[in-house]
Short mmCIF file of C-alpha atoms and ligand atoms in Angstrom, two decimals:
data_model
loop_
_atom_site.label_atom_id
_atom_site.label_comp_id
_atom_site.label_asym_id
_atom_site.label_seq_id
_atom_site.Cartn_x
_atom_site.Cartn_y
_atom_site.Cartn_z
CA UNK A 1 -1.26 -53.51 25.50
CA UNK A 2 2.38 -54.32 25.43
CA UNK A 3 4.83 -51.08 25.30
CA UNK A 4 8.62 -51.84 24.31
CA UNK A 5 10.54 -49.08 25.87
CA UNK A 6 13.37 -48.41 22.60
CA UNK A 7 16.11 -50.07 23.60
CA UNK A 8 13.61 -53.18 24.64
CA UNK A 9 16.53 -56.33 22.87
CA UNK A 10 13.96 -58.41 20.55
CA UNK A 11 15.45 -61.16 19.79
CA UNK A 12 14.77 -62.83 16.40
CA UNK A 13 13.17 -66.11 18.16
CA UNK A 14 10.63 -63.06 19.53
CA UNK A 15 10.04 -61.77 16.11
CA UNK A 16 9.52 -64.83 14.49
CA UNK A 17 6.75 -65.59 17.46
CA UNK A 18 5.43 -61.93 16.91
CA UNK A 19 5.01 -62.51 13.51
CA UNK A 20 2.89 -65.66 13.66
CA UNK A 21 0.56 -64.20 16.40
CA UNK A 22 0.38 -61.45 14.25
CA UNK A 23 -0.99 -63.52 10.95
CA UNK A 24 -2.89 -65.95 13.00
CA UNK A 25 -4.55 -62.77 14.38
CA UNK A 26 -4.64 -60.50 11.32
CA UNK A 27 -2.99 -57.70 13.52
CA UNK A 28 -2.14 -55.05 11.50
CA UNK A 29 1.44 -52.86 11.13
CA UNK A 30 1.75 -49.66 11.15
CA UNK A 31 4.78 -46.65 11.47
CA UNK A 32 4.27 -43.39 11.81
CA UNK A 33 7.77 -41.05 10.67
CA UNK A 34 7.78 -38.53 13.36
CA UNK A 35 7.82 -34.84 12.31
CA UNK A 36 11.34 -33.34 13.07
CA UNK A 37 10.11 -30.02 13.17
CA UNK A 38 12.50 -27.08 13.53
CA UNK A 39 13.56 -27.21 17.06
CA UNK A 40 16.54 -29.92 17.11
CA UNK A 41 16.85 -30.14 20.95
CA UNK A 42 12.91 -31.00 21.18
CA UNK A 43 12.97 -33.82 18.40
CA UNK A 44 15.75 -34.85 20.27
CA UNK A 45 13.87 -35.51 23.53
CA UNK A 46 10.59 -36.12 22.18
CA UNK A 47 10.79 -40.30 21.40
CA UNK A 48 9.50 -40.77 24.62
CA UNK A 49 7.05 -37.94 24.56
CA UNK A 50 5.71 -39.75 21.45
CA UNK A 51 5.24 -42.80 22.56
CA UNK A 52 3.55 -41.67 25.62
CA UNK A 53 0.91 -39.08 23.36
CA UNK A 54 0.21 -42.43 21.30
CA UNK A 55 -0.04 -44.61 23.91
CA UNK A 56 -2.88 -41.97 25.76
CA UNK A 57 -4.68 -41.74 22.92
CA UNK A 58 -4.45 -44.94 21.82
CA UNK A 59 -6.94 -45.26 24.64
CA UNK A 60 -9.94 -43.49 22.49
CA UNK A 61 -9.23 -45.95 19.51
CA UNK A 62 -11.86 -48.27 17.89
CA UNK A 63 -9.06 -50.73 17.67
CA UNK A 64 -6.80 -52.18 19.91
CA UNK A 65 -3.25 -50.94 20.20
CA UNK A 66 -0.12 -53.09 21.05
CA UNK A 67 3.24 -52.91 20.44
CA UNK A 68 4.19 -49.18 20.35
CA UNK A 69 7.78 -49.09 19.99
CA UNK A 70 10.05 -46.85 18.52
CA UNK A 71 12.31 -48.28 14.64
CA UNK A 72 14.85 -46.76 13.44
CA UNK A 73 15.01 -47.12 9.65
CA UNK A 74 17.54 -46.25 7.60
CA UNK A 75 18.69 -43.03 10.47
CA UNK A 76 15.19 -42.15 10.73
CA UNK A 77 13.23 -42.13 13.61
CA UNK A 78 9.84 -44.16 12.98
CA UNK A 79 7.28 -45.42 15.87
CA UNK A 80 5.84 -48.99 15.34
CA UNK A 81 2.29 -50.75 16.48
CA UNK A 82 0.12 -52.97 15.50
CA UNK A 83 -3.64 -53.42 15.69
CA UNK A 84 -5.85 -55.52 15.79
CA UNK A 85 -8.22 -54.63 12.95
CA UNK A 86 -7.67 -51.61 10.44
CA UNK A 87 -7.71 -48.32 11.70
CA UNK A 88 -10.88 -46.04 11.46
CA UNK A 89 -11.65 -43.04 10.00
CA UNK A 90 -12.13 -41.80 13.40
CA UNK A 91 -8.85 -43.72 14.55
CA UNK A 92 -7.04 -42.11 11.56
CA UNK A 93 -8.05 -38.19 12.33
CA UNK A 94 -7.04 -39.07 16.13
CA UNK A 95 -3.92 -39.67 14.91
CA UNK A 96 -3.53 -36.85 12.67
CA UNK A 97 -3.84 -34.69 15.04
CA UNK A 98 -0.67 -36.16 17.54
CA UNK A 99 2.13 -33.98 17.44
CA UNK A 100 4.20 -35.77 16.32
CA UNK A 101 2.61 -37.27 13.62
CA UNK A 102 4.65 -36.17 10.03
CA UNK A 103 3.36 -39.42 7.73
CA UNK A 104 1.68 -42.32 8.27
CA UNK A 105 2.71 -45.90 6.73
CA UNK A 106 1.14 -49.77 6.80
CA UNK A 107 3.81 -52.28 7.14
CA UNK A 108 4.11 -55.67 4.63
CA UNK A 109 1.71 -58.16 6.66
CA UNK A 110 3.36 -61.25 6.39
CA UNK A 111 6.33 -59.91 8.08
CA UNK A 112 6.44 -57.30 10.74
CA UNK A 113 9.82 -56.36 10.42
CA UNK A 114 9.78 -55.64 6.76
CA UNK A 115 10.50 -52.43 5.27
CA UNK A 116 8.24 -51.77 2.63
CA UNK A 117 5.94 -49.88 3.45
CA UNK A 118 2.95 -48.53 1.72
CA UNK A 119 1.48 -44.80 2.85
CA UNK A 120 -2.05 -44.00 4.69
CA UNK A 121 -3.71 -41.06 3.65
CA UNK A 122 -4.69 -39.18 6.74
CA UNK A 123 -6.98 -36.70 6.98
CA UNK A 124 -6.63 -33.08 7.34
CA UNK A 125 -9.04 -32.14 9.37
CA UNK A 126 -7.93 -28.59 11.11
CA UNK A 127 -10.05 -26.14 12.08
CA UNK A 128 -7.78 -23.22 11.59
CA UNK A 129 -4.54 -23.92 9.70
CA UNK A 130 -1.96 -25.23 12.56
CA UNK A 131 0.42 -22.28 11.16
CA UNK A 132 -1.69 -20.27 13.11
CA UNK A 133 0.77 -21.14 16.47
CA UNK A 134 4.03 -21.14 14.53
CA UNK A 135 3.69 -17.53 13.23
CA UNK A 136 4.68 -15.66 16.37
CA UNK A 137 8.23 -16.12 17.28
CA UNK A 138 8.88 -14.54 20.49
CA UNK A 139 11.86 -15.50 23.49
CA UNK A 140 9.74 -17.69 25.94
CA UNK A 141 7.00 -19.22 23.73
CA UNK A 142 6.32 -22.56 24.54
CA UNK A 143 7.54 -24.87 21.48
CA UNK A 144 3.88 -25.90 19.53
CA UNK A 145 4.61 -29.30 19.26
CA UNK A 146 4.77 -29.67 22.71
CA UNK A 147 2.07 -27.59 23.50
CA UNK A 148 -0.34 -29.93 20.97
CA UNK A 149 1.18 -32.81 22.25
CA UNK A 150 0.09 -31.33 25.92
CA UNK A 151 -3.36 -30.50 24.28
CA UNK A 152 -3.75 -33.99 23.11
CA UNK A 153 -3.04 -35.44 26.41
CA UNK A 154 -5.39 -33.49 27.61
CA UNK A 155 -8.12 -34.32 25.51
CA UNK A 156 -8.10 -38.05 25.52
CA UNK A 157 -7.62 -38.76 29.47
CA UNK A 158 -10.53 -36.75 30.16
CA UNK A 159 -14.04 -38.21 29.73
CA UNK A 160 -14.30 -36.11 26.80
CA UNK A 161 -14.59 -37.02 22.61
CA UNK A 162 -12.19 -35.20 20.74
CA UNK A 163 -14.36 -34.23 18.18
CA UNK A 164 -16.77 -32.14 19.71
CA UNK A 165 -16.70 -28.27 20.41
CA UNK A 166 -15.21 -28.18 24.01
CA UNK A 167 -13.71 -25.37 25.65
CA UNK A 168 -10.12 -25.05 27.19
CA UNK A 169 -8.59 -22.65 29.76
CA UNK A 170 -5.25 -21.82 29.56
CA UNK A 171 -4.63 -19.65 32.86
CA UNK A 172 -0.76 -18.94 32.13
CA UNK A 173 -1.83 -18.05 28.13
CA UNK A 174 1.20 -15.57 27.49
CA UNK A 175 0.82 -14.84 23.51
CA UNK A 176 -1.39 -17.51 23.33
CA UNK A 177 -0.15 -20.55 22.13
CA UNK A 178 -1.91 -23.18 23.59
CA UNK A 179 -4.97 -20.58 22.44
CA UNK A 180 -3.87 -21.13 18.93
CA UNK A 181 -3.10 -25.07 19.24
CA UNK A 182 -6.87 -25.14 20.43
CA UNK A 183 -8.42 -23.49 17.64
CA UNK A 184 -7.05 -25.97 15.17
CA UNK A 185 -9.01 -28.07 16.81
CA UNK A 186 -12.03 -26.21 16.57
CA UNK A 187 -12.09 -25.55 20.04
CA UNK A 188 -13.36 -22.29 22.08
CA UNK A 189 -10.18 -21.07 23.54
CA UNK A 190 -10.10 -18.76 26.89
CA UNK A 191 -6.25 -17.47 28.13
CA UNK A 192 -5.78 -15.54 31.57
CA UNK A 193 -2.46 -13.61 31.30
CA UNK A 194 -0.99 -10.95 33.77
CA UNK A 195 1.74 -9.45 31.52
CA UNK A 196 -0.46 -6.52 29.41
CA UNK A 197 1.86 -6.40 26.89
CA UNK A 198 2.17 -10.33 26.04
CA UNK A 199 -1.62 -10.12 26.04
CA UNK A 200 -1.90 -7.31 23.61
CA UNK A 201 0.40 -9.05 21.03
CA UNK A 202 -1.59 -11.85 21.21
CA UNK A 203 -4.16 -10.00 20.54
CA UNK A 204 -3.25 -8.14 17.68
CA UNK A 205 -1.64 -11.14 16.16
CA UNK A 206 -4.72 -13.01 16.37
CA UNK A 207 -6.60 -9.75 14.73
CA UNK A 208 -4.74 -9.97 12.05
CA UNK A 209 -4.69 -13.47 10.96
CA UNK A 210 -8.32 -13.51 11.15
CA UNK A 211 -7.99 -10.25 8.66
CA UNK A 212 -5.79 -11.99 6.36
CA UNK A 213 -7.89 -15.36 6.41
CA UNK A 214 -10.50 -13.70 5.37
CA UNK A 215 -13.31 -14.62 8.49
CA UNK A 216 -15.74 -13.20 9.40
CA UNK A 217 -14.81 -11.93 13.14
CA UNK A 218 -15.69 -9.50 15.79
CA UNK A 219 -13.67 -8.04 18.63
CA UNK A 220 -15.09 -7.09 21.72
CA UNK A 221 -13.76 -6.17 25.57
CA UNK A 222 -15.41 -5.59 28.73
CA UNK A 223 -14.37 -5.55 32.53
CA UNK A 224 -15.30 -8.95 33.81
CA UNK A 225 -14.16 -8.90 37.42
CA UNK A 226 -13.39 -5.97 39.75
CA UNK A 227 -11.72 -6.43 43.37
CA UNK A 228 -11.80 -3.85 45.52
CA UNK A 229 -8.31 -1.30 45.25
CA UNK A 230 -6.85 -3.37 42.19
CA UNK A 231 -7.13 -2.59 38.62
CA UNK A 232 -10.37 -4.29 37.17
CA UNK A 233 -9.84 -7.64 34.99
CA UNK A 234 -10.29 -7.04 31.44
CA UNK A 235 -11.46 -9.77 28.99
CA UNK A 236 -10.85 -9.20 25.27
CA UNK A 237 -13.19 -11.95 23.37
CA UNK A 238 -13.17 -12.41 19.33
CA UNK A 239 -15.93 -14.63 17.69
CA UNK A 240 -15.38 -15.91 14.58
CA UNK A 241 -16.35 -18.41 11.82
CA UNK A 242 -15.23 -19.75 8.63
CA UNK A 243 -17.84 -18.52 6.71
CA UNK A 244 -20.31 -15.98 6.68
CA UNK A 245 -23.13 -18.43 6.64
CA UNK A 246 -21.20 -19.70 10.26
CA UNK A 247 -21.35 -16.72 11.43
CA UNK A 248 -24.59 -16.59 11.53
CA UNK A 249 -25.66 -19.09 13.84
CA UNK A 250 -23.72 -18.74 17.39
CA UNK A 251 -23.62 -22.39 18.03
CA UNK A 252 -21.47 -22.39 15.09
CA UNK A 253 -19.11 -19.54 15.75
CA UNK A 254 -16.05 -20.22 17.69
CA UNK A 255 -14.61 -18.32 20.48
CA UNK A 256 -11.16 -17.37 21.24
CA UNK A 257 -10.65 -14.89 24.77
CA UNK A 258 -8.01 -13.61 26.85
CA UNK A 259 -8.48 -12.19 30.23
CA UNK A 260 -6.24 -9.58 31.47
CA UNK A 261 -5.90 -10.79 34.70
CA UNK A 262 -4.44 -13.65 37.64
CA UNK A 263 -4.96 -17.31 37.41
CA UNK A 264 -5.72 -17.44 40.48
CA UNK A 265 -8.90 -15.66 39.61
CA UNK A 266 -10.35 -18.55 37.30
CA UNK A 267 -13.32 -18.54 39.26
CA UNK A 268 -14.14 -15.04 39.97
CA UNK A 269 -13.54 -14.57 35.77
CA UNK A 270 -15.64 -17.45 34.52
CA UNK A 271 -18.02 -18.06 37.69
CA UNK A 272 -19.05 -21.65 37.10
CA UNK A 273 -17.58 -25.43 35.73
CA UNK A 274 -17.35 -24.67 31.91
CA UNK A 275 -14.11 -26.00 30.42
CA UNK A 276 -13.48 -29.66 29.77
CA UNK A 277 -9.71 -29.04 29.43
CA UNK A 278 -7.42 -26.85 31.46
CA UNK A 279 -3.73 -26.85 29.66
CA UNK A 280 -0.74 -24.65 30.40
CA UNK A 281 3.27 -23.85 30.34
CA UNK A 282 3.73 -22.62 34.15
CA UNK A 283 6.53 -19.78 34.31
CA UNK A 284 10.12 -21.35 34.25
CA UNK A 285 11.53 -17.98 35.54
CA UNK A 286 13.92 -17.50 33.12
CA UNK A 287 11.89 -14.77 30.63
CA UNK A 288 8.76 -14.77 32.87
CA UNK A 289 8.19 -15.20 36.35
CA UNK A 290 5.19 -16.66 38.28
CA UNK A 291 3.84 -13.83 39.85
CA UNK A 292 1.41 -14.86 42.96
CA UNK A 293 -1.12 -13.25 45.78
CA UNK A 294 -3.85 -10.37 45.07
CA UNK A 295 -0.78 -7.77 44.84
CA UNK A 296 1.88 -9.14 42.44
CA UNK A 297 4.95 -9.37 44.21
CA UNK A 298 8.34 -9.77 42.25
CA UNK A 299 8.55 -12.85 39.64
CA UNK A 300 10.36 -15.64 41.09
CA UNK A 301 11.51 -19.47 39.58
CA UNK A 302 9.14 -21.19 41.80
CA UNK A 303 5.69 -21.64 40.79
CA UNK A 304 4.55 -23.12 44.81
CA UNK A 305 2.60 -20.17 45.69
CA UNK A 306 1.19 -19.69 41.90
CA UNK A 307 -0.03 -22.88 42.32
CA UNK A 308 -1.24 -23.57 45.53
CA UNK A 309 -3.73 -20.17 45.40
CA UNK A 310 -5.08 -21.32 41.90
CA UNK A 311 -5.79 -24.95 42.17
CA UNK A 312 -9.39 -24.29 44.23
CA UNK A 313 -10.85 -21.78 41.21
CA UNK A 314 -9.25 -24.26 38.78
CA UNK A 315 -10.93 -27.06 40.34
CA UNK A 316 -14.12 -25.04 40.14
CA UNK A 317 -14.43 -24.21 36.41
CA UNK A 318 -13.56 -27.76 35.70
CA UNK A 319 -16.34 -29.94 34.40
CA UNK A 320 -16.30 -33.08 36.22
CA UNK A 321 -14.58 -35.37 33.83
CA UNK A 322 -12.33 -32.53 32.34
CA UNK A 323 -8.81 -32.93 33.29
CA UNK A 324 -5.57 -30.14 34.07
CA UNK A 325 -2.64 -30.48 31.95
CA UNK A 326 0.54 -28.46 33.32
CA UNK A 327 4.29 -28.05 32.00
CA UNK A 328 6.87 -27.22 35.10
CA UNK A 329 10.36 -27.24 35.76
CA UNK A 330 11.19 -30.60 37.78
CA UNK A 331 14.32 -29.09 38.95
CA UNK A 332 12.54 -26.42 41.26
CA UNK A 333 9.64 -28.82 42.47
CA UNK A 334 9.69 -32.52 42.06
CA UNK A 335 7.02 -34.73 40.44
CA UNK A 336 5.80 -36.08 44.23
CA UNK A 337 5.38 -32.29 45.13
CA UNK A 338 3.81 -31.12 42.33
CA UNK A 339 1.26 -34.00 42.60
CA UNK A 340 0.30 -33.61 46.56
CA UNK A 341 -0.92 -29.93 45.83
CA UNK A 342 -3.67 -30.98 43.58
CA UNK A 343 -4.44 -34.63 45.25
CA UNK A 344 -4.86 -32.55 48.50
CA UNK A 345 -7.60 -30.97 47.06
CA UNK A 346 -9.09 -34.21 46.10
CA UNK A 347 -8.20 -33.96 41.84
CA UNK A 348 -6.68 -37.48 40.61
CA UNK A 349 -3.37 -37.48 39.31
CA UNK A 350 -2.46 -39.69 36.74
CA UNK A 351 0.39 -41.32 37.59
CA UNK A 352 1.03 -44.71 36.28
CA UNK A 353 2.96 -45.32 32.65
CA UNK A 354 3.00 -43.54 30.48
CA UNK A 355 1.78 -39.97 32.35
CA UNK A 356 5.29 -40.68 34.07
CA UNK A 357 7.69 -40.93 31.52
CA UNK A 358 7.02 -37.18 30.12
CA UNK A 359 9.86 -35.64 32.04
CA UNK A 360 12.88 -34.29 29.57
CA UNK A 361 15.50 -31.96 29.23
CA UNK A 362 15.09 -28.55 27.83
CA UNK A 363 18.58 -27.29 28.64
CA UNK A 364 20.48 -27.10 31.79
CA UNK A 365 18.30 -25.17 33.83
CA UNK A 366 14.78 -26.42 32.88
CA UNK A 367 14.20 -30.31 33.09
CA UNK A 368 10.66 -30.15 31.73
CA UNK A 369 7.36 -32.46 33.20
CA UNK A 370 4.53 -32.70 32.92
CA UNK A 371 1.43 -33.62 35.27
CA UNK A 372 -2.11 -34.91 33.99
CA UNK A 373 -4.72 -34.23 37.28
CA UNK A 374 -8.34 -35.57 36.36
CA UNK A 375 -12.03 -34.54 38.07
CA UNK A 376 -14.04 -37.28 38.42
CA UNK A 377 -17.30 -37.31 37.14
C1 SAM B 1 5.89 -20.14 30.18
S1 SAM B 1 4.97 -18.71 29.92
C2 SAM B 1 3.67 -19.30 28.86
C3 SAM B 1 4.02 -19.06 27.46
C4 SAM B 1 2.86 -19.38 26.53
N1 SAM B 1 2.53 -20.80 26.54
C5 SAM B 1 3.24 -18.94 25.13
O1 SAM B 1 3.69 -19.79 24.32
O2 SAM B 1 3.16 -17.73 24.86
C6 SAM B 1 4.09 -18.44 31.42
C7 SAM B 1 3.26 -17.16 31.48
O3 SAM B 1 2.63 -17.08 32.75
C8 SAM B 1 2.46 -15.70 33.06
N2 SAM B 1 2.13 -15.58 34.50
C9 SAM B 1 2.96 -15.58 35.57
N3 SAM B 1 2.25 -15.50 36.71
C10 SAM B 1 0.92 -15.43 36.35
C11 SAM B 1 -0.30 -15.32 37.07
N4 SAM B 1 -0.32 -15.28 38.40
N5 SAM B 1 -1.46 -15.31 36.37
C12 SAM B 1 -1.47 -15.36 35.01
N6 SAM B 1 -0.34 -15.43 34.28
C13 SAM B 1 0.84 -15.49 34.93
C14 SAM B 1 3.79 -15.10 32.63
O4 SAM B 1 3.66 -13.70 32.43
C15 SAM B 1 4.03 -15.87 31.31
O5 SAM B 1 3.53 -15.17 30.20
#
């Protein structure tokens, strides 16, 4: 697979070269128009991130995937590659589901720099409607796009196919947007979150957008872990299906939970290695801090001690093959840091291009990256 970084200079000797390999081969064109959702700052920084979501799950293609690139046409921001047979209908919903993903072209054959460009349907294939994680505006939500895009990663560098039920974990949930991101997937979503009132807007919220949607749902809570002098941990767990006829059945309900509760608890909360994905926005410190040990002590920026005390129960209720997706601030622990914790407990970190080109700016105090830690099976 050959990755031009954007500012790669192809000269036109290299195009015309590119463009005979490409007929002689029948290797297809393709641009996607990335989405510039609302958040300027994030589209901003997210040409990299784009690549680097393709690029990863470009690895669970039928086809091959070269050339990823980003083109600028006519001011707008598009990302190239070719292939080297037509895309699937399984290829297609992959890539419907990327983040960044607005609209989807194929590119003139004979010439791979041409502009005309004729549109691919893609699929919409959503579980829930993906409004479901844009609703809830709150100061400290992690950005959706971002949060898919971590979700995505996730989902095609573990050993898992994207299109089955699997369950995630997000032990840092807050309202719940990675929660939300999952269930557009049609996948069982659990959250662990300390703050009682973050967790109770969640839950409401989700209450009543399964009201207004019309599904059939239950709510239900029940103490799930008690440790001697603390407060006992409190899961709150809705099932829910599309239909009536889905609800049914319970293999084809979904599940969406949040535990009141510490992530350092995974283990003592959900007792055994159930989720094939593990995703979360660690505290930046700014509107939340990480709170650590049995006793919460005050919030601070630095997420060491949140961490270090989680990653064994993590590592437990991991199914071998699952991986752990995190967002941190690089400023208050580097990359090299961030990665001993979890290869000292023997987890692989993914570290080659592209899971390290993820790192960008979010403003002057948070330089946001991300780290991709696998199980093997
Ligand atoms: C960056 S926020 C996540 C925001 C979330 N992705 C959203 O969009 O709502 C991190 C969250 O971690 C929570 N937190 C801090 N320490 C924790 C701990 N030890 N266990 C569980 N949650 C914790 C904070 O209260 C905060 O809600």
């Amino acid at each position: 697979m050959f990755i031009f970084a954007k500012d790669t200079v192809i000269t036109t000797y290299h195009r015309a070269q590119i463009a005979k390999d490409f007929i002689q081969h029948n290797y297809m064109n393709y641009l996607i128009l990335q989405y510039p959702g609302h958040n300027w700052v994030y589209y901003q920084s997210a040409d990299q991130l784009a690549l680097a979501e393709l690029q990863i799950a470009g690895t669970k293609f039928e086809c091959d995937l070269q050339e990823i690139e980003i083109k600028m046409i006519a001011n707008l921001r598009y990302i190239h590659f070719s292939t080297d047979k037509p895309l699937s209908e399984r290829d297609l919903n992959i890539l419907s589901k990327l983040s960044f993903v607005f609209a989807l072209f194929k590119v003139d054959e004979e010439d791979p720099d041409s502009t005309t460009l004729t549109p691919v349907e893609l699929p919409i294939k959503f579980h829930l409607d993906p409004k479901i994680s844009t609703l809830l505006k709150y100061k400290g939500k992690t950005n959706e796009l971002f949060t898919r895009m971590m979700l995505n990663i996730a989902v095609h560098s573990s050993d898992f196919a994207f299109d089955k039920k699997l369950e995630l974990l997000d032990p840092v949930s807050g309202k719940g947007t990675t929660l939300f991101e999952a269930t557009t997937f049609g996948y069982d979503a659990y959250g662990i979150e300390v703050e009682g009132n973050a967790l109770q807007e969640g839950q409401t919220f989700f209450k009543k957008f399964l009201e207004e949607e019309r599904f059939k749902h239950t709510r239900s809570s029940r103490v799930i872990f008690k440790n001697q002098g603390e407060s006992p941990a409190e899961i709150t767990e809705f099932e829910y299906a599309l239909s009536k006829q889905e609800f049914k059945d319970e293999n084809t309900r979904s599940r969406l939970a949040m535990v009141h509760g510490a992530a350092a608890e995974a283990y003592n909360y959900f007792k055994k290695e159930r989720f094939h994905v593990i995703v979360g926005d660690l505290p930046y410190g700014i509107k939340h801090g990480n709170k650590a040990g049995k006793v919460y002590g005050s919030p601070t920026r630095n997420p060491v001690e949140l961490i270090t005390e989680s990653i064994p129960g993590w590592k437990k209720v991991l199914r071998k093959g699952g991986t752990i997706v995190l967002a941190w601030n690089s400023h208050v622990i580097t990359r090299k840091k961030m990665a001993r914790f979890f290869e000292e407990a023997e987890l692989e970190v993914l570290n080659d291009a592209p899971y390290d080109q993820i790192e960008h700016r979010v403003d002057a105090a948070i330089k946001r990256d991300v780290i991709v830690v696998k199980k093997s099976s």
